[in-house]
Amino acid sequence: MRDLIQQIVLAELEEYSQQFSQQEKEITELKRRLNNMIKVGKVSAWSDDHKRIKVKFGGNETPWIKWFSACAGDVAEYRLPSIGEQAVLLNVGGGDNSTTSIALIGVPSDQFPLPTDNPDETLRVYPDKTSVKYNHVSHKLTIDIKSGEAEVIAPMRIKLDTPLLYVTGSIKADGDVTDHTRSMKADRVIYNGHKHESPETKAPTSKPNKEQ
């Protein structure tokens, strides 16, 4: 009788046992995918077109994947991550081959630490040490170009609305220069054509020997 009851109970539980076994497999698979979803690694390579990267994490390396940009629509920004830059990998599908991963770049590391510890500054530093810094306490914007040139292109005009423009070096213009009275070209016309009256004879003097 005891064996019969045990067989009946086991038969009734068989369906539940199979369900539990299936759920255990699904839970194991979910754990595996969750473990694959977020990894920390370092940028290891650039694609030839410099639009994708590879990231090494542990003993593995991703295929060519995209990285997160601050904006990528009508407004777009581009910065190629540095080799060795730390990145957080988001594996969207949670698979083993990382093909659906996206790299979140910009995580400070020992190799690339934060460029300042001043909480009053917003600072960006480039590979040649050129920097753009704004201090929101002193209200000072500093653009420090270590070498090369700065170029601003505007098809209409550039307006500087300030009480004083202070230049430490020379100023050169390919076109005319005008103040609130007249242009330098007009001043040259006046200078080159002007005459004085001789104090002795009251006759007009000749034009300047050397024109501007």
N, C-alpha and C. Protein backbone atom coordinates (compact mmCIF):
# COMPACT_ATOMS: atom_id res chain seq x y z
N MET A 1 0.84 -1.20 0.00
CA MET A 1 0.00 0.00 0.00
C MET A 1 0.88 1.26 0.00
N ARG A 2 1.94 1.18 0.80
CA ARG A 2 2.84 2.34 0.89
C ARG A 2 3.49 2.63 -0.45
N ASP A 3 3.92 1.58 -1.14
CA ASP A 3 4.55 1.77 -2.45
C ASP A 3 3.56 2.34 -3.46
N LEU A 4 2.32 1.88 -3.36
CA LEU A 4 1.29 2.36 -4.28
C LEU A 4 1.04 3.85 -4.08
N ILE A 5 0.93 4.25 -2.80
CA ILE A 5 0.71 5.67 -2.50
C ILE A 5 1.89 6.52 -3.01
N GLN A 6 3.09 5.99 -2.81
CA GLN A 6 4.29 6.72 -3.25
C GLN A 6 4.30 6.89 -4.77
N GLN A 7 3.89 5.85 -5.48
CA GLN A 7 3.85 5.92 -6.94
C GLN A 7 2.82 6.95 -7.41
N ILE A 8 1.67 6.97 -6.71
CA ILE A 8 0.62 7.93 -7.07
C ILE A 8 1.11 9.36 -6.85
N VAL A 9 1.75 9.59 -5.69
CA VAL A 9 2.26 10.93 -5.37
C VAL A 9 3.32 11.36 -6.38
N LEU A 10 4.24 10.45 -6.71
CA LEU A 10 5.30 10.77 -7.66
C LEU A 10 4.73 11.07 -9.04
N ALA A 11 3.69 10.33 -9.41
CA ALA A 11 3.06 10.55 -10.70
C ALA A 11 2.42 11.93 -10.76
N GLU A 12 1.79 12.32 -9.64
CA GLU A 12 1.14 13.63 -9.58
C GLU A 12 2.18 14.76 -9.59
N LEU A 13 3.34 14.51 -9.00
CA LEU A 13 4.37 15.55 -8.90
C LEU A 13 5.27 15.63 -10.13
N GLU A 14 5.15 14.63 -11.00
CA GLU A 14 6.05 14.58 -12.17
C GLU A 14 5.92 15.84 -13.03
N GLU A 15 4.68 16.27 -13.25
CA GLU A 15 4.47 17.46 -14.08
C GLU A 15 5.12 18.68 -13.44
N TYR A 16 4.93 18.80 -12.10
CA TYR A 16 5.52 19.94 -11.40
C TYR A 16 7.04 19.84 -11.39
N SER A 17 7.55 18.65 -11.30
CA SER A 17 9.00 18.46 -11.31
C SER A 17 9.60 18.91 -12.63
N GLN A 18 8.91 18.60 -13.72
CA GLN A 18 9.38 19.03 -15.03
C GLN A 18 9.33 20.56 -15.16
N GLN A 19 8.27 21.15 -14.61
CA GLN A 19 8.15 22.60 -14.65
C GLN A 19 9.26 23.26 -13.84
N PHE A 20 9.54 22.71 -12.66
CA PHE A 20 10.61 23.25 -11.82
C PHE A 20 11.96 23.14 -12.52
N SER A 21 12.16 22.02 -13.20
CA SER A 21 13.42 21.81 -13.92
C SER A 21 13.57 22.83 -15.05
N GLN A 22 12.46 23.09 -15.77
CA GLN A 22 12.50 24.07 -16.85
C GLN A 22 12.74 25.47 -16.30
N GLN A 23 12.10 25.79 -15.19
CA GLN A 23 12.28 27.10 -14.57
C GLN A 23 13.72 27.28 -14.08
N GLU A 24 14.29 26.21 -13.57
CA GLU A 24 15.68 26.28 -13.12
C GLU A 24 16.62 26.57 -14.28
N LYS A 25 16.36 25.95 -15.43
CA LYS A 25 17.17 26.20 -16.62
C LYS A 25 17.02 27.65 -17.08
N GLU A 26 15.77 28.14 -17.05
CA GLU A 26 15.52 29.52 -17.48
C GLU A 26 16.19 30.51 -16.54
N ILE A 27 16.13 30.23 -15.23
CA ILE A 27 16.78 31.11 -14.26
C ILE A 27 18.29 31.12 -14.46
N THR A 28 18.86 29.95 -14.72
CA THR A 28 20.30 29.85 -14.99
C THR A 28 20.67 30.66 -16.22
N GLU A 29 19.84 30.58 -17.27
CA GLU A 29 20.09 31.33 -18.50
C GLU A 29 19.97 32.83 -18.25
N LEU A 30 18.98 33.23 -17.46
CA LEU A 30 18.82 34.65 -17.13
C LEU A 30 20.01 35.17 -16.35
N LYS A 31 20.50 34.37 -15.40
CA LYS A 31 21.68 34.78 -14.63
C LYS A 31 22.89 34.96 -15.55
N ARG A 32 23.03 34.03 -16.50
CA ARG A 32 24.15 34.11 -17.43
C ARG A 32 24.06 35.38 -18.27
N ARG A 33 22.85 35.68 -18.75
CA ARG A 33 22.67 36.88 -19.57
C ARG A 33 22.88 38.14 -18.75
N LEU A 34 22.40 38.13 -17.50
CA LEU A 34 22.61 39.30 -16.63
C LEU A 34 24.09 39.53 -16.38
N ASN A 35 24.82 38.45 -16.18
CA ASN A 35 26.27 38.58 -15.96
C ASN A 35 26.98 39.14 -17.19
N ASN A 36 26.42 38.88 -18.37
CA ASN A 36 27.03 39.37 -19.61
C ASN A 36 26.61 40.78 -19.97
N MET A 37 25.58 41.32 -19.32
CA MET A 37 25.01 42.58 -19.75
C MET A 37 25.90 43.78 -19.47
N ILE A 38 26.62 43.79 -18.36
CA ILE A 38 27.45 44.94 -17.99
C ILE A 38 28.86 44.46 -17.68
N LYS A 39 29.82 44.98 -18.42
CA LYS A 39 31.23 44.66 -18.20
C LYS A 39 32.04 45.95 -18.25
N VAL A 40 33.17 45.96 -17.58
CA VAL A 40 34.09 47.10 -17.64
C VAL A 40 35.35 46.66 -18.38
N GLY A 41 35.75 47.45 -19.37
CA GLY A 41 36.93 47.11 -20.15
C GLY A 41 37.67 48.35 -20.60
N LYS A 42 38.58 48.17 -21.56
CA LYS A 42 39.36 49.28 -22.11
C LYS A 42 39.36 49.21 -23.63
N VAL A 43 39.32 50.39 -24.25
CA VAL A 43 39.36 50.47 -25.71
C VAL A 43 40.68 49.88 -26.21
N SER A 44 40.59 48.95 -27.16
CA SER A 44 41.79 48.24 -27.61
C SER A 44 42.13 48.49 -29.08
N ALA A 45 41.16 48.94 -29.89
CA ALA A 45 41.45 49.13 -31.32
C ALA A 45 40.41 50.06 -31.94
N TRP A 46 40.80 50.69 -33.06
CA TRP A 46 39.91 51.52 -33.87
C TRP A 46 39.68 50.85 -35.22
N SER A 47 38.48 51.01 -35.76
CA SER A 47 38.24 50.54 -37.13
C SER A 47 38.92 51.49 -38.12
N ASP A 48 39.07 51.04 -39.36
CA ASP A 48 39.77 51.86 -40.36
C ASP A 48 39.07 53.19 -40.62
N ASP A 49 37.74 53.20 -40.53
CA ASP A 49 37.01 54.45 -40.75
C ASP A 49 36.83 55.26 -39.47
N HIS A 50 37.40 54.76 -38.36
CA HIS A 50 37.37 55.46 -37.07
C HIS A 50 35.94 55.73 -36.60
N LYS A 51 35.04 54.79 -36.89
CA LYS A 51 33.66 54.93 -36.44
C LYS A 51 33.22 53.80 -35.51
N ARG A 52 34.09 52.82 -35.30
CA ARG A 52 33.80 51.72 -34.38
C ARG A 52 35.07 51.36 -33.62
N ILE A 53 34.88 50.70 -32.49
CA ILE A 53 36.02 50.34 -31.65
C ILE A 53 35.88 48.90 -31.18
N LYS A 54 36.98 48.37 -30.67
CA LYS A 54 36.97 47.11 -29.95
C LYS A 54 37.32 47.40 -28.50
N VAL A 55 36.75 46.60 -27.60
CA VAL A 55 36.99 46.78 -26.17
C VAL A 55 37.40 45.44 -25.57
N LYS A 56 38.50 45.44 -24.84
CA LYS A 56 38.94 44.24 -24.14
C LYS A 56 38.39 44.25 -22.72
N PHE A 57 37.87 43.10 -22.29
CA PHE A 57 37.39 42.97 -20.91
C PHE A 57 37.75 41.56 -20.44
N GLY A 58 38.47 41.49 -19.34
CA GLY A 58 38.96 40.20 -18.89
C GLY A 58 39.89 39.63 -19.94
N GLY A 59 39.67 38.40 -20.33
CA GLY A 59 40.46 37.80 -21.41
C GLY A 59 39.76 37.84 -22.74
N ASN A 60 38.69 38.61 -22.86
CA ASN A 60 37.89 38.67 -24.08
C ASN A 60 38.02 40.02 -24.77
N GLU A 61 37.59 40.05 -26.02
CA GLU A 61 37.58 41.29 -26.79
C GLU A 61 36.32 41.32 -27.65
N THR A 62 35.65 42.46 -27.69
CA THR A 62 34.43 42.59 -28.48
C THR A 62 34.77 42.63 -29.97
N PRO A 63 33.78 42.38 -30.82
CA PRO A 63 33.95 42.71 -32.25
C PRO A 63 33.86 44.24 -32.41
N TRP A 64 33.82 44.73 -33.63
CA TRP A 64 33.68 46.17 -33.84
C TRP A 64 32.31 46.62 -33.36
N ILE A 65 32.28 47.56 -32.44
CA ILE A 65 31.02 48.04 -31.86
C ILE A 65 31.00 49.56 -31.87
N LYS A 66 29.81 50.11 -31.66
CA LYS A 66 29.65 51.56 -31.57
C LYS A 66 29.92 52.02 -30.14
N TRP A 67 30.20 53.30 -30.01
CA TRP A 67 30.34 53.88 -28.68
C TRP A 67 29.30 54.98 -28.48
N PHE A 68 29.03 55.30 -27.23
CA PHE A 68 28.03 56.31 -26.89
C PHE A 68 28.60 57.69 -27.14
N SER A 69 27.83 58.54 -27.86
CA SER A 69 28.20 59.93 -28.09
C SER A 69 27.19 60.81 -27.37
N ALA A 70 27.62 62.02 -27.02
CA ALA A 70 26.72 62.93 -26.30
C ALA A 70 25.49 63.27 -27.13
N CYS A 71 25.63 63.31 -28.45
CA CYS A 71 24.49 63.57 -29.33
C CYS A 71 24.78 62.98 -30.70
N ALA A 72 23.75 62.44 -31.33
CA ALA A 72 23.93 61.79 -32.62
C ALA A 72 22.66 61.89 -33.45
N GLY A 73 22.12 63.10 -33.58
CA GLY A 73 20.94 63.34 -34.40
C GLY A 73 21.20 64.52 -35.31
N ASP A 74 20.23 65.46 -35.41
CA ASP A 74 20.47 66.68 -36.16
C ASP A 74 21.64 67.45 -35.56
N VAL A 75 21.78 67.37 -34.25
CA VAL A 75 22.99 67.86 -33.58
C VAL A 75 23.87 66.65 -33.32
N ALA A 76 25.10 66.69 -33.77
CA ALA A 76 25.99 65.54 -33.66
C ALA A 76 27.34 65.96 -33.11
N GLU A 77 27.98 65.04 -32.43
CA GLU A 77 29.31 65.30 -31.86
C GLU A 77 30.19 64.08 -32.10
N TYR A 78 31.46 64.32 -32.38
CA TYR A 78 32.38 63.21 -32.65
C TYR A 78 33.63 63.37 -31.80
N ARG A 79 33.99 62.32 -31.11
CA ARG A 79 35.28 62.23 -30.42
C ARG A 79 35.70 60.77 -30.42
N LEU A 80 36.81 60.48 -31.07
CA LEU A 80 37.30 59.11 -31.12
C LEU A 80 37.89 58.74 -29.76
N PRO A 81 37.41 57.67 -29.12
CA PRO A 81 37.96 57.28 -27.82
C PRO A 81 39.45 56.94 -27.93
N SER A 82 40.18 57.21 -26.87
CA SER A 82 41.61 56.91 -26.85
C SER A 82 41.84 55.42 -26.63
N ILE A 83 42.92 54.90 -27.21
CA ILE A 83 43.30 53.52 -26.91
C ILE A 83 43.69 53.44 -25.44
N GLY A 84 43.11 52.51 -24.72
CA GLY A 84 43.33 52.39 -23.29
C GLY A 84 42.30 53.10 -22.45
N GLU A 85 41.40 53.87 -23.09
CA GLU A 85 40.36 54.57 -22.34
C GLU A 85 39.37 53.56 -21.75
N GLN A 86 39.02 53.77 -20.49
CA GLN A 86 38.11 52.84 -19.82
C GLN A 86 36.69 53.02 -20.34
N ALA A 87 35.97 51.91 -20.46
CA ALA A 87 34.61 51.94 -20.99
C ALA A 87 33.74 50.92 -20.27
N VAL A 88 32.46 51.24 -20.16
CA VAL A 88 31.47 50.31 -19.62
C VAL A 88 30.72 49.71 -20.81
N LEU A 89 30.73 48.40 -20.91
CA LEU A 89 30.06 47.70 -22.00
C LEU A 89 28.63 47.36 -21.61
N LEU A 90 27.68 47.81 -22.41
CA LEU A 90 26.28 47.43 -22.23
C LEU A 90 25.93 46.42 -23.31
N ASN A 91 25.78 45.17 -22.91
CA ASN A 91 25.45 44.09 -23.85
C ASN A 91 23.93 43.98 -23.90
N VAL A 92 23.34 44.61 -24.90
CA VAL A 92 21.88 44.74 -24.96
C VAL A 92 21.19 43.38 -24.98
N GLY A 93 21.70 42.44 -25.76
CA GLY A 93 21.06 41.13 -25.83
C GLY A 93 21.53 40.16 -24.77
N GLY A 94 22.62 40.49 -24.09
CA GLY A 94 23.15 39.61 -23.06
C GLY A 94 23.80 38.36 -23.60
N GLY A 95 24.11 38.34 -24.91
CA GLY A 95 24.72 37.15 -25.51
C GLY A 95 26.19 37.02 -25.17
N ASP A 96 26.80 35.94 -25.67
CA ASP A 96 28.19 35.65 -25.34
C ASP A 96 29.19 36.32 -26.27
N ASN A 97 28.77 36.75 -27.47
CA ASN A 97 29.73 37.26 -28.44
C ASN A 97 29.84 38.79 -28.47
N SER A 98 29.06 39.50 -27.68
CA SER A 98 29.14 40.97 -27.52
C SER A 98 28.84 41.74 -28.79
N THR A 99 28.20 41.13 -29.78
CA THR A 99 27.93 41.83 -31.03
C THR A 99 26.92 42.96 -30.86
N THR A 100 26.06 42.85 -29.85
CA THR A 100 25.05 43.89 -29.62
C THR A 100 25.48 44.87 -28.54
N SER A 101 26.75 44.87 -28.19
CA SER A 101 27.24 45.75 -27.13
C SER A 101 27.41 47.18 -27.61
N ILE A 102 27.27 48.12 -26.69
CA ILE A 102 27.57 49.54 -26.90
C ILE A 102 28.53 49.96 -25.79
N ALA A 103 29.55 50.73 -26.15
CA ALA A 103 30.55 51.16 -25.17
C ALA A 103 30.21 52.54 -24.63
N LEU A 104 30.08 52.64 -23.32
CA LEU A 104 29.95 53.94 -22.66
C LEU A 104 31.35 54.41 -22.29
N ILE A 105 31.84 55.41 -23.00
CA ILE A 105 33.21 55.87 -22.78
C ILE A 105 33.23 57.04 -21.81
N GLY A 106 34.43 57.46 -21.44
CA GLY A 106 34.57 58.63 -20.57
C GLY A 106 34.67 58.30 -19.10
N VAL A 107 35.03 57.07 -18.77
CA VAL A 107 35.19 56.68 -17.36
C VAL A 107 36.65 56.93 -16.96
N PRO A 108 36.92 57.80 -15.98
CA PRO A 108 38.30 58.08 -15.59
C PRO A 108 39.02 56.82 -15.10
N SER A 109 40.33 56.79 -15.30
CA SER A 109 41.14 55.65 -14.89
C SER A 109 42.52 56.15 -14.49
N ASP A 110 43.37 55.22 -14.03
CA ASP A 110 44.74 55.59 -13.68
C ASP A 110 45.50 56.10 -14.90
N GLN A 111 45.22 55.52 -16.06
CA GLN A 111 45.90 55.95 -17.28
C GLN A 111 45.40 57.31 -17.76
N PHE A 112 44.11 57.55 -17.61
CA PHE A 112 43.50 58.82 -18.02
C PHE A 112 42.68 59.37 -16.85
N PRO A 113 43.35 60.03 -15.88
CA PRO A 113 42.63 60.57 -14.73
C PRO A 113 41.90 61.86 -15.08
N LEU A 114 41.05 62.34 -14.18
CA LEU A 114 40.38 63.62 -14.38
C LEU A 114 41.41 64.74 -14.45
N PRO A 115 41.23 65.74 -15.33
CA PRO A 115 42.24 66.78 -15.53
C PRO A 115 42.27 67.84 -14.43
N THR A 116 41.30 67.86 -13.55
CA THR A 116 41.28 68.83 -12.47
C THR A 116 40.45 68.29 -11.32
N ASP A 117 40.70 68.84 -10.13
CA ASP A 117 39.85 68.51 -8.98
C ASP A 117 39.18 69.77 -8.44
N ASN A 118 39.17 70.84 -9.26
CA ASN A 118 38.55 72.10 -8.86
C ASN A 118 37.06 72.05 -9.18
N PRO A 119 36.18 72.07 -8.18
CA PRO A 119 34.74 71.97 -8.45
C PRO A 119 34.17 73.21 -9.11
N ASP A 120 34.95 74.30 -9.15
CA ASP A 120 34.47 75.54 -9.76
C ASP A 120 34.76 75.60 -11.26
N GLU A 121 35.44 74.60 -11.79
CA GLU A 121 35.86 74.63 -13.18
C GLU A 121 35.14 73.59 -14.03
N THR A 122 34.86 73.98 -15.26
CA THR A 122 34.52 73.04 -16.32
C THR A 122 35.67 73.07 -17.29
N LEU A 123 36.32 71.93 -17.50
CA LEU A 123 37.59 71.92 -18.22
C LEU A 123 37.62 70.79 -19.24
N ARG A 124 38.11 71.10 -20.42
CA ARG A 124 38.37 70.09 -21.45
C ARG A 124 39.81 70.24 -21.91
N VAL A 125 40.56 69.14 -21.89
CA VAL A 125 41.96 69.14 -22.29
C VAL A 125 42.14 68.21 -23.48
N TYR A 126 42.89 68.66 -24.47
CA TYR A 126 43.13 67.89 -25.69
C TYR A 126 44.51 67.23 -25.65
N PRO A 127 44.79 66.29 -26.57
CA PRO A 127 46.05 65.55 -26.52
C PRO A 127 47.30 66.43 -26.56
N ASP A 128 47.24 67.58 -27.25
CA ASP A 128 48.41 68.47 -27.30
C ASP A 128 48.44 69.46 -26.14
N LYS A 129 47.59 69.21 -25.12
CA LYS A 129 47.50 70.02 -23.91
C LYS A 129 46.76 71.35 -24.13
N THR A 130 46.22 71.58 -25.32
CA THR A 130 45.32 72.71 -25.50
C THR A 130 44.10 72.49 -24.60
N SER A 131 43.60 73.57 -24.00
CA SER A 131 42.51 73.42 -23.04
C SER A 131 41.48 74.53 -23.19
N VAL A 132 40.25 74.20 -22.84
CA VAL A 132 39.16 75.17 -22.76
C VAL A 132 38.61 75.07 -21.34
N LYS A 133 38.70 76.18 -20.62
CA LYS A 133 38.33 76.15 -19.20
C LYS A 133 37.41 77.32 -18.88
N TYR A 134 36.37 77.04 -18.10
CA TYR A 134 35.51 78.12 -17.59
C TYR A 134 35.39 77.98 -16.09
N ASN A 135 35.71 79.06 -15.39
CA ASN A 135 35.56 79.10 -13.94
C ASN A 135 34.30 79.90 -13.63
N HIS A 136 33.30 79.24 -13.08
CA HIS A 136 32.02 79.89 -12.86
C HIS A 136 31.95 80.68 -11.57
N VAL A 137 33.06 80.74 -10.83
CA VAL A 137 33.16 81.62 -9.67
C VAL A 137 33.83 82.93 -10.07
N SER A 138 34.93 82.84 -10.78
CA SER A 138 35.63 84.04 -11.27
C SER A 138 35.03 84.55 -12.58
N HIS A 139 34.11 83.77 -13.18
CA HIS A 139 33.45 84.14 -14.45
C HIS A 139 34.48 84.38 -15.55
N LYS A 140 35.45 83.51 -15.64
CA LYS A 140 36.53 83.66 -16.62
C LYS A 140 36.59 82.45 -17.54
N LEU A 141 36.55 82.72 -18.84
CA LEU A 141 36.71 81.69 -19.85
C LEU A 141 38.12 81.77 -20.40
N THR A 142 38.85 80.66 -20.35
CA THR A 142 40.23 80.62 -20.82
C THR A 142 40.37 79.55 -21.90
N ILE A 143 40.79 79.98 -23.08
CA ILE A 143 41.10 79.05 -24.17
C ILE A 143 42.61 79.11 -24.39
N ASP A 144 43.29 78.06 -24.05
CA ASP A 144 44.75 78.03 -24.09
C ASP A 144 45.21 77.08 -25.21
N ILE A 145 45.60 77.67 -26.34
CA ILE A 145 46.06 76.89 -27.49
C ILE A 145 47.57 76.80 -27.43
N LYS A 146 48.09 75.60 -27.28
CA LYS A 146 49.53 75.42 -27.06
C LYS A 146 50.34 75.65 -28.34
N SER A 147 49.80 75.33 -29.49
CA SER A 147 50.50 75.54 -30.76
C SER A 147 49.47 75.63 -31.87
N GLY A 148 49.89 76.18 -33.02
CA GLY A 148 48.96 76.24 -34.14
C GLY A 148 48.17 77.53 -34.16
N GLU A 149 46.97 77.46 -34.73
CA GLU A 149 46.15 78.64 -34.95
C GLU A 149 44.73 78.41 -34.46
N ALA A 150 44.00 79.53 -34.32
CA ALA A 150 42.56 79.48 -34.06
C ALA A 150 41.87 80.13 -35.26
N GLU A 151 40.83 79.51 -35.75
CA GLU A 151 40.14 80.02 -36.94
C GLU A 151 38.64 80.02 -36.69
N VAL A 152 38.02 81.19 -36.92
CA VAL A 152 36.57 81.34 -36.81
C VAL A 152 36.06 81.76 -38.18
N ILE A 153 35.13 81.01 -38.75
CA ILE A 153 34.59 81.30 -40.08
C ILE A 153 33.12 81.67 -39.94
N ALA A 154 32.76 82.86 -40.44
CA ALA A 154 31.37 83.31 -40.43
C ALA A 154 31.08 84.01 -41.76
N PRO A 155 30.05 83.61 -42.51
CA PRO A 155 29.80 84.18 -43.83
C PRO A 155 29.29 85.62 -43.79
N MET A 156 28.72 86.06 -42.67
CA MET A 156 28.17 87.41 -42.60
C MET A 156 29.08 88.35 -41.79
N ARG A 157 29.18 88.10 -40.49
CA ARG A 157 30.02 88.96 -39.65
C ARG A 157 30.26 88.28 -38.32
N ILE A 158 31.25 88.78 -37.60
CA ILE A 158 31.53 88.36 -36.23
C ILE A 158 31.42 89.60 -35.35
N LYS A 159 30.60 89.55 -34.32
CA LYS A 159 30.37 90.70 -33.45
C LYS A 159 30.95 90.42 -32.07
N LEU A 160 31.81 91.32 -31.59
CA LEU A 160 32.34 91.25 -30.24
C LEU A 160 31.73 92.40 -29.45
N ASP A 161 30.81 92.10 -28.55
CA ASP A 161 30.11 93.12 -27.77
C ASP A 161 30.81 93.26 -26.43
N THR A 162 31.78 94.16 -26.35
CA THR A 162 32.58 94.31 -25.15
C THR A 162 33.09 95.75 -25.06
N PRO A 163 33.26 96.30 -23.85
CA PRO A 163 33.76 97.68 -23.71
C PRO A 163 35.19 97.85 -24.21
N LEU A 164 36.00 96.79 -24.15
CA LEU A 164 37.40 96.92 -24.53
C LEU A 164 37.90 95.64 -25.17
N LEU A 165 38.56 95.79 -26.31
CA LEU A 165 39.23 94.67 -26.96
C LEU A 165 40.72 94.90 -26.81
N TYR A 166 41.38 94.04 -26.04
CA TYR A 166 42.80 94.21 -25.74
C TYR A 166 43.60 93.15 -26.48
N VAL A 167 44.52 93.60 -27.33
CA VAL A 167 45.34 92.69 -28.13
C VAL A 167 46.80 92.92 -27.77
N THR A 168 47.51 91.86 -27.42
CA THR A 168 48.91 92.00 -27.01
C THR A 168 49.87 92.00 -28.19
N GLY A 169 49.42 91.55 -29.35
CA GLY A 169 50.28 91.50 -30.52
C GLY A 169 49.78 92.39 -31.64
N SER A 170 50.24 92.13 -32.85
CA SER A 170 49.86 92.93 -34.01
C SER A 170 48.48 92.54 -34.52
N ILE A 171 47.87 93.46 -35.28
CA ILE A 171 46.59 93.21 -35.92
C ILE A 171 46.77 93.39 -37.42
N LYS A 172 46.33 92.44 -38.21
CA LYS A 172 46.44 92.51 -39.66
C LYS A 172 45.07 92.25 -40.27
N ALA A 173 44.72 93.08 -41.28
CA ALA A 173 43.44 92.92 -41.96
C ALA A 173 43.65 92.95 -43.46
N ASP A 174 43.08 91.99 -44.18
CA ASP A 174 43.16 92.00 -45.64
C ASP A 174 42.21 93.03 -46.24
N GLY A 175 41.15 93.35 -45.51
CA GLY A 175 40.19 94.35 -45.98
C GLY A 175 40.37 95.67 -45.25
N ASP A 176 39.38 96.55 -45.38
CA ASP A 176 39.44 97.87 -44.75
C ASP A 176 39.07 97.77 -43.27
N VAL A 177 39.53 98.74 -42.49
CA VAL A 177 39.21 98.82 -41.06
C VAL A 177 38.48 100.12 -40.81
N THR A 178 37.33 100.06 -40.14
CA THR A 178 36.48 101.22 -39.93
C THR A 178 36.17 101.40 -38.46
N ASP A 179 36.24 102.68 -37.98
CA ASP A 179 35.78 102.97 -36.63
C ASP A 179 34.46 103.73 -36.72
N HIS A 180 34.04 104.40 -35.63
CA HIS A 180 32.74 105.06 -35.64
C HIS A 180 32.72 106.32 -36.50
N THR A 181 33.91 106.80 -36.93
CA THR A 181 33.98 108.01 -37.76
C THR A 181 34.10 107.67 -39.24
N ARG A 182 35.12 106.96 -39.61
CA ARG A 182 35.33 106.58 -41.01
C ARG A 182 36.33 105.44 -41.08
N SER A 183 36.56 104.98 -42.30
CA SER A 183 37.48 103.87 -42.50
C SER A 183 38.91 104.37 -42.64
N MET A 184 39.86 103.45 -42.48
CA MET A 184 41.27 103.80 -42.67
C MET A 184 41.53 104.17 -44.13
N LYS A 185 40.79 103.57 -45.05
CA LYS A 185 40.94 103.90 -46.46
C LYS A 185 40.56 105.36 -46.71
N ALA A 186 39.47 105.79 -46.09
CA ALA A 186 39.06 107.20 -46.23
C ALA A 186 40.09 108.13 -45.61
N ASP A 187 40.68 107.72 -44.48
CA ASP A 187 41.74 108.52 -43.87
C ASP A 187 42.95 108.65 -44.80
N ARG A 188 43.26 107.60 -45.50
CA ARG A 188 44.40 107.65 -46.42
C ARG A 188 44.14 108.63 -47.57
N VAL A 189 42.91 108.62 -48.08
CA VAL A 189 42.55 109.56 -49.15
C VAL A 189 42.71 110.99 -48.67
N ILE A 190 42.26 111.27 -47.45
CA ILE A 190 42.39 112.62 -46.90
C ILE A 190 43.86 112.98 -46.71
N TYR A 191 44.62 112.06 -46.15
CA TYR A 191 46.04 112.34 -45.89
C TYR A 191 46.81 112.54 -47.20
N ASN A 192 46.60 111.66 -48.15
CA ASN A 192 47.36 111.73 -49.40
C ASN A 192 47.02 112.97 -50.23
N GLY A 193 45.83 113.53 -50.04
CA GLY A 193 45.44 114.68 -50.86
C GLY A 193 45.46 116.00 -50.11
N HIS A 194 45.82 115.98 -48.83
CA HIS A 194 45.70 117.21 -48.06
C HIS A 194 46.86 118.17 -48.33
N LYS A 195 46.58 119.49 -48.19
CA LYS A 195 47.58 120.55 -48.34
C LYS A 195 47.48 121.50 -47.16
N HIS A 196 48.57 122.19 -46.87
CA HIS A 196 48.58 123.22 -45.83
C HIS A 196 48.84 124.58 -46.46
N GLU A 197 48.65 125.59 -45.69
CA GLU A 197 48.95 126.96 -46.15
C GLU A 197 50.28 127.40 -45.58
N SER A 198 51.17 127.90 -46.46
CA SER A 198 52.47 128.37 -46.00
C SER A 198 52.29 129.58 -45.09
N PRO A 199 52.91 129.59 -43.91
CA PRO A 199 52.76 130.73 -43.00
C PRO A 199 53.41 132.00 -43.55
N GLU A 200 54.39 131.85 -44.43
CA GLU A 200 55.07 133.03 -44.97
C GLU A 200 54.33 133.59 -46.18
N THR A 201 54.07 132.73 -47.14
CA THR A 201 53.49 133.21 -48.41
C THR A 201 51.98 133.03 -48.47
N LYS A 202 51.45 132.31 -47.56
CA LYS A 202 50.01 131.99 -47.56
C LYS A 202 49.60 131.12 -48.76
N ALA A 203 50.59 130.63 -49.47
CA ALA A 203 50.29 129.77 -50.63
C ALA A 203 50.11 128.33 -50.16
N PRO A 204 49.30 127.56 -50.89
CA PRO A 204 49.12 126.15 -50.50
C PRO A 204 50.39 125.34 -50.73
N THR A 205 50.65 124.46 -49.80
CA THR A 205 51.81 123.58 -49.94
C THR A 205 51.48 122.44 -50.89
N SER A 206 52.50 121.70 -51.25
CA SER A 206 52.29 120.53 -52.11
C SER A 206 51.74 119.37 -51.28
N LYS A 207 51.30 118.34 -51.97
CA LYS A 207 50.82 117.13 -51.30
C LYS A 207 51.98 116.42 -50.62
N PRO A 208 51.69 115.51 -49.67
CA PRO A 208 52.77 114.76 -49.01
C PRO A 208 53.62 114.02 -50.03
N ASN A 209 54.93 114.00 -49.76
CA ASN A 209 55.85 113.32 -50.67
C ASN A 209 55.59 111.81 -50.74
N LYS A 210 55.19 111.24 -49.63
CA LYS A 210 54.98 109.80 -49.56
C LYS A 210 53.55 109.51 -49.13
N GLU A 211 52.83 108.82 -49.99
CA GLU A 211 51.45 108.48 -49.67
C GLU A 211 51.38 107.26 -48.76
N GLN A 212 50.29 107.20 -48.02
CA GLN A 212 50.05 106.03 -47.18
C GLN A 212 49.50 104.88 -48.01
